PDB file of C-alpha atoms in Angstrom:
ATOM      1  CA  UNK A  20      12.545  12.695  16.359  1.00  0.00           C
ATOM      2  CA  UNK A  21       9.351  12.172  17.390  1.00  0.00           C
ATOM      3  CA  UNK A  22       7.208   8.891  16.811  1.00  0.00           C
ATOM      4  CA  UNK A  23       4.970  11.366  14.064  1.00  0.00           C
ATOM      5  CA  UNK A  24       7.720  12.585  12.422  1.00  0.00           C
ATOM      6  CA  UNK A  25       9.194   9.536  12.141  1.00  0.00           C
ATOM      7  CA  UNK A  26       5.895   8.084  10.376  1.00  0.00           C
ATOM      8  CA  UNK A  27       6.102  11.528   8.131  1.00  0.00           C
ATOM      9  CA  UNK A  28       9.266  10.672   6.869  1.00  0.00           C
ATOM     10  CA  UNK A  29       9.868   8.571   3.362  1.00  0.00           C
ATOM     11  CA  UNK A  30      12.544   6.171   5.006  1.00  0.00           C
ATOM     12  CA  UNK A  31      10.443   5.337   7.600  1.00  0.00           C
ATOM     13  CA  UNK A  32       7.626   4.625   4.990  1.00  0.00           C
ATOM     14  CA  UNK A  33      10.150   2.770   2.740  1.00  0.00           C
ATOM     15  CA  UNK A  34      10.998   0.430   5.474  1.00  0.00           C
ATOM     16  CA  UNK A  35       7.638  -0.311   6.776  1.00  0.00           C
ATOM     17  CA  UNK A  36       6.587  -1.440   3.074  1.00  0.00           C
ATOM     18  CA  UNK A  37      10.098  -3.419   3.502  1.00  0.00           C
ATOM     19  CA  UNK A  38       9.355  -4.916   6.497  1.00  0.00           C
ATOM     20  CA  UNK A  39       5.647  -5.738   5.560  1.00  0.00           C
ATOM     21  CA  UNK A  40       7.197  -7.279   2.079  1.00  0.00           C
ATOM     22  CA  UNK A  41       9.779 -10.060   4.075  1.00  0.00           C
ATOM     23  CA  UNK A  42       6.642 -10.361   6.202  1.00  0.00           C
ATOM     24  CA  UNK A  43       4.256 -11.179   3.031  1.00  0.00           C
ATOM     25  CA  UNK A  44       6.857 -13.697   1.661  1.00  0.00           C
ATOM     26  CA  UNK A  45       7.712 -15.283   5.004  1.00  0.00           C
ATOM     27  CA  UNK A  46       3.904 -16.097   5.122  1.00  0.00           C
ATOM     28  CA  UNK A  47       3.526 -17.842   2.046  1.00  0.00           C
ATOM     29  CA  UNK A  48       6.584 -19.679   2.621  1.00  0.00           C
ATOM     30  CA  UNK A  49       5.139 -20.721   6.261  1.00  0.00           C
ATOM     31  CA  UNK A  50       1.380 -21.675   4.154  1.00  0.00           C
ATOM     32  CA  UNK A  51       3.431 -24.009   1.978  1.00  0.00           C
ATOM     33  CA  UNK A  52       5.129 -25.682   4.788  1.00  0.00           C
ATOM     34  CA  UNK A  53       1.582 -26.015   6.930  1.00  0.00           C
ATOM     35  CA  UNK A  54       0.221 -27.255   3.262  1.00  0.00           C
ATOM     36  CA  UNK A  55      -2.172 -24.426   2.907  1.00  0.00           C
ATOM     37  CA  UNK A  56      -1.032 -23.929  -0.824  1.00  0.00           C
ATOM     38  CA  UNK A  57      -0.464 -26.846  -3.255  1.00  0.00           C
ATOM     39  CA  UNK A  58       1.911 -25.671  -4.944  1.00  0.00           C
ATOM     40  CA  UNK A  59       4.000 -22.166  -4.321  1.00  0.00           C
ATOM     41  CA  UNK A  60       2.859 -19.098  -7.563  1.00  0.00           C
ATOM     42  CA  UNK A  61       5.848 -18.924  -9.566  1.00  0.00           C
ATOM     43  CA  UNK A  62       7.219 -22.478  -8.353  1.00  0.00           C
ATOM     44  CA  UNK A  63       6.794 -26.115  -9.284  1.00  0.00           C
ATOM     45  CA  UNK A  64       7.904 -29.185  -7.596  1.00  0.00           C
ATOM     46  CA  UNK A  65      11.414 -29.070  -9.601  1.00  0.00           C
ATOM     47  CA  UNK A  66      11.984 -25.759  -8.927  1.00  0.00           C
ATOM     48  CA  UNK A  67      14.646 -23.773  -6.758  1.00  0.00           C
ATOM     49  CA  UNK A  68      12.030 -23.262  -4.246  1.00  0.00           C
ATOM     50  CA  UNK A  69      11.315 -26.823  -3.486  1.00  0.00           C
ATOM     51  CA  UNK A  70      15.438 -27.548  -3.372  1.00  0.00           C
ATOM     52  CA  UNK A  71      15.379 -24.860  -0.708  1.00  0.00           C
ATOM     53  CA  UNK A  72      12.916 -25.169   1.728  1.00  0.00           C
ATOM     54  CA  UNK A  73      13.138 -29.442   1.343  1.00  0.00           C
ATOM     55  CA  UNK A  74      16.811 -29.651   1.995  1.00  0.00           C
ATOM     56  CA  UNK A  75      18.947 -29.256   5.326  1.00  0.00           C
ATOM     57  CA  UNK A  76      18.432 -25.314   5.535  1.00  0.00           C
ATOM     58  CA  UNK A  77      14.685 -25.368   5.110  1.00  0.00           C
ATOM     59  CA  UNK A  78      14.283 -26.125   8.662  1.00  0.00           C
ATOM     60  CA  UNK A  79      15.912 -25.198  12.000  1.00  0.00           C
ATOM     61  CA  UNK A  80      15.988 -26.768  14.615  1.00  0.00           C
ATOM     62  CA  UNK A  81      12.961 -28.758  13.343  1.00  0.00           C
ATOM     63  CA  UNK A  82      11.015 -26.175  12.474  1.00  0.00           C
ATOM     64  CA  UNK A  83      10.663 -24.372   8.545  1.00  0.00           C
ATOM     65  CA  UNK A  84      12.886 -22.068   8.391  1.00  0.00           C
ATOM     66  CA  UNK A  85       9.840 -19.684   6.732  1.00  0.00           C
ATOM     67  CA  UNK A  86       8.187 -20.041  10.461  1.00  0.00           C
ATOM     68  CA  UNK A  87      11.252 -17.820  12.242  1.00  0.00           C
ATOM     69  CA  UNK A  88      11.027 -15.662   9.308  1.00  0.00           C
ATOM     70  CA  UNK A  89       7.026 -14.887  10.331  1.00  0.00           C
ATOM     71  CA  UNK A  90       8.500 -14.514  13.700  1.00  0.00           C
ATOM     72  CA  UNK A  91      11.254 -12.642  12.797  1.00  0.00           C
ATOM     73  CA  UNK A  92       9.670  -9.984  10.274  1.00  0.00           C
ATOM     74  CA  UNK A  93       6.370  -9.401  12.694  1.00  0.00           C
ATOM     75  CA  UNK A  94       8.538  -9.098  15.542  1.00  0.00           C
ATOM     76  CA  UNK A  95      10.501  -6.133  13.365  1.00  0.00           C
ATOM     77  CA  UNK A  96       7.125  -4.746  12.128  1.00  0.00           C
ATOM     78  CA  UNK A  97       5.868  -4.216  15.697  1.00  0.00           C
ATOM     79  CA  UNK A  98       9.062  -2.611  16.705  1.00  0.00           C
ATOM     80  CA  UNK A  99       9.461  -0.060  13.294  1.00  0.00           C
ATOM     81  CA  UNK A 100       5.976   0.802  14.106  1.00  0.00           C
ATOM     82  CA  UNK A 101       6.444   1.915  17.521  1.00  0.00           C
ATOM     83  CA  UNK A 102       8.658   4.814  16.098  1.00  0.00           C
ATOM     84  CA  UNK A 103      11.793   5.725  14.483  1.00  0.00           C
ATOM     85  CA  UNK A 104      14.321   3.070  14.692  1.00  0.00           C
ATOM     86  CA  UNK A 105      16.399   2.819  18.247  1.00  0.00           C
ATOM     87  CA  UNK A 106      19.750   1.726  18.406  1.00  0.00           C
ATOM     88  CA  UNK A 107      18.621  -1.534  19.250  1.00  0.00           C
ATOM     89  CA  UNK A 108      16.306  -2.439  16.576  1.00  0.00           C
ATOM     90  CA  UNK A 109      18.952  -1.166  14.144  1.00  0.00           C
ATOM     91  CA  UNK A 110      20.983  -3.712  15.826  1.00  0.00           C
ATOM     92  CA  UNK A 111      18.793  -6.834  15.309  1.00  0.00           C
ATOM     93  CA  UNK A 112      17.949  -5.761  11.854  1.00  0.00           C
ATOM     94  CA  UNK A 113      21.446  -5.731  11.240  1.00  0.00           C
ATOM     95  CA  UNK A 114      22.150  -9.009  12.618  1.00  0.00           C
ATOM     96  CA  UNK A 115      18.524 -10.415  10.128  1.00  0.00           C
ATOM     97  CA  UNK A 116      20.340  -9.118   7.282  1.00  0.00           C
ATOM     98  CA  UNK A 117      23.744 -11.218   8.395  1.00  0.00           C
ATOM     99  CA  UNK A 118      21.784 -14.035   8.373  1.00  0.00           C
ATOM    100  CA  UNK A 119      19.684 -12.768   5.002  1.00  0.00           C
ATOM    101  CA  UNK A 120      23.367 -13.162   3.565  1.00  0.00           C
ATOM    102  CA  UNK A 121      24.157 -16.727   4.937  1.00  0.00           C
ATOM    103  CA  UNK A 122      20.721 -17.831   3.285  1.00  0.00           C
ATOM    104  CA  UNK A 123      21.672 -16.354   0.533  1.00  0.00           C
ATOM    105  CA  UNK A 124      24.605 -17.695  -0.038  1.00  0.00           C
ATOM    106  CA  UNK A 125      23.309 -21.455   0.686  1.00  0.00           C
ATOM    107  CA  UNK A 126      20.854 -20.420  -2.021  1.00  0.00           C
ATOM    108  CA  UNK A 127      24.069 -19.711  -4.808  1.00  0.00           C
ATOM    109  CA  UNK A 128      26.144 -22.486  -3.932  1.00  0.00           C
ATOM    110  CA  UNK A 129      23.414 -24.973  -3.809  1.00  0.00           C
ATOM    111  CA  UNK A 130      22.625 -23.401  -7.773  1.00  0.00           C
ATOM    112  CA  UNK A 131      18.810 -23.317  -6.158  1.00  0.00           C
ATOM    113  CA  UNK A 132      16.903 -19.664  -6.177  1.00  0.00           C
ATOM    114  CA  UNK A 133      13.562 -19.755  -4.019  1.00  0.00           C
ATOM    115  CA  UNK A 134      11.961 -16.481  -5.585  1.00  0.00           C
ATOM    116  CA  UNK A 135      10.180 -16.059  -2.484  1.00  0.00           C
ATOM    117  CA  UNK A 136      12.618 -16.256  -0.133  1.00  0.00           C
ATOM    118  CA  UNK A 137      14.719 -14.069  -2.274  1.00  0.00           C
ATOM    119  CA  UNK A 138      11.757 -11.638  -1.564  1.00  0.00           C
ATOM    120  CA  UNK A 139      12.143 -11.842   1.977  1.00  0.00           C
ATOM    121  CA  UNK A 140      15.657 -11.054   1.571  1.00  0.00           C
ATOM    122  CA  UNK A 141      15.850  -8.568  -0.593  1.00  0.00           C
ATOM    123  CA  UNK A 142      13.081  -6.778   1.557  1.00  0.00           C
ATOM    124  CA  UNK A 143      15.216  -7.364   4.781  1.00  0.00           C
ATOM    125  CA  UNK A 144      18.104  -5.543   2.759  1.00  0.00           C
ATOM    126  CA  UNK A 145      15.909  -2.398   2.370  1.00  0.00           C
ATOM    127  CA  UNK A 146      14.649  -2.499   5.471  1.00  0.00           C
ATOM    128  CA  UNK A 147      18.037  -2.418   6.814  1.00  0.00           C
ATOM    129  CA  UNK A 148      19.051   0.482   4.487  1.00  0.00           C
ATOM    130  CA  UNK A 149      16.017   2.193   5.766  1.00  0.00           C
ATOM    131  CA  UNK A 150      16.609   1.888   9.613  1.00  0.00           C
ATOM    132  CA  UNK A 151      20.048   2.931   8.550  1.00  0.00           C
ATOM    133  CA  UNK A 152      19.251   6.221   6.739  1.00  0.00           C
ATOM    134  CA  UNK A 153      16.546   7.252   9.007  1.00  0.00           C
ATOM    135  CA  UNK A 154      18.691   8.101  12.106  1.00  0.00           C
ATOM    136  CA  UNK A 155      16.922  11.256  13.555  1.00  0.00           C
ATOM    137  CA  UNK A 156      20.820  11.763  15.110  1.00  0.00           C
ATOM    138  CA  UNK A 157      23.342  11.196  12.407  1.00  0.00           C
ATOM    139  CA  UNK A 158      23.387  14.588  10.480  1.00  0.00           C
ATOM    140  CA  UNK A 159      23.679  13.087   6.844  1.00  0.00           C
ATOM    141  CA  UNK A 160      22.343   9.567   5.358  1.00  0.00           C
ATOM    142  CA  UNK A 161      25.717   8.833   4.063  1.00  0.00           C
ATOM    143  CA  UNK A 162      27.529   8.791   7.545  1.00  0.00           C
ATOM    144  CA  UNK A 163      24.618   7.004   8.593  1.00  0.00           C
ATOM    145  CA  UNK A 164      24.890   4.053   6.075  1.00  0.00           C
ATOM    146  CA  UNK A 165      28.600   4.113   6.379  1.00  0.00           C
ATOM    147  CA  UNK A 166      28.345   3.408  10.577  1.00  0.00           C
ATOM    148  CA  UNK A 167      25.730   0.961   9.751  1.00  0.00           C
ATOM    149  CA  UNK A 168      27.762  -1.114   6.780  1.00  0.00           C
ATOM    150  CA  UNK A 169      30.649  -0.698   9.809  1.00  0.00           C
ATOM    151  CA  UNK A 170      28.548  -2.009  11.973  1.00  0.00           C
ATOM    152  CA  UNK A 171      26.928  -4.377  10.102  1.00  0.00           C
ATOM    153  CA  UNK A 172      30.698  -6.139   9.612  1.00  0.00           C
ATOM    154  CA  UNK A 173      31.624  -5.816  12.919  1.00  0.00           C
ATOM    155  CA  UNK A 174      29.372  -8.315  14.131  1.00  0.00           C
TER     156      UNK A 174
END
């Protein structure tokens, strides 16, 4: 598949709005934590959001955790735009959305739900579908999505 026909087709669009989304939400997680925004929209200082990104997952290694998600996302933006999705990229976006899950997880059993960074996961999950389903190799989406959910626990 070629890098136009890739562009042409409606997975590759669906997971470039995907990718873009997780970007979007990464970004105004990252303002927050550089203090560019007062207070986060749909958020208050009680809120899930603030028990998130203020307790011991909200950084790593010293650093917000929103600032590898910037990294993260634009680094998987540059690479879906370059063309349909290698073997490789399919790869790291799997291993994003093992780590979506962790954070998600933390989220549930810590009763606190950051809408935004539900956003950035949720988008990372359709990205992933997206890489997934637009194989230019596999023959049919459902083997596709069935190697990558394989794959995806095989890690």
């Amino acid at each position: 598949m070629t890098v136009a026909q890739a562009r042409r087709s409606i997975g590759w669009r669906v997971g470039l709005l995907a990718a873009l989304c997780a970007l979007a939400a990464s970004a105004v997680l990252a303002a927050d934590a550089l203090g560019f925004i007062q207070s986060l929209p749909g958020c208050g200082p009680s809120s899930g959001c603030a028990k998130v990104t203020s307790g011991p997952w909200g950084n790593i290694l010293g650093w917000p955790t929103s600032f590898v998600g910037v990294a993260w996302f634009w680094g998987l933006l540059l690479a879906w735009l370059a063309g349909p999705p290698s073997s490789q990229l399919r790869w790291c976006i799997r291993l994003g959305v093992l780590g979506s899950m962790g954070l998600v997880v933390i989220m549930a059993t810590q009763g606190a739900l950051c809408r935004w960074c539900a956003a950035a996961h949720a988008a990372n999950l359709v990205l992933w579908l997206s890489a997934e389903m637009s194989r230019g190799d596999s023959g049919s989406t459902r083997r596709a999505l069935r190697r990558g959910l394989i794959g995806a626990a095989g890690l």
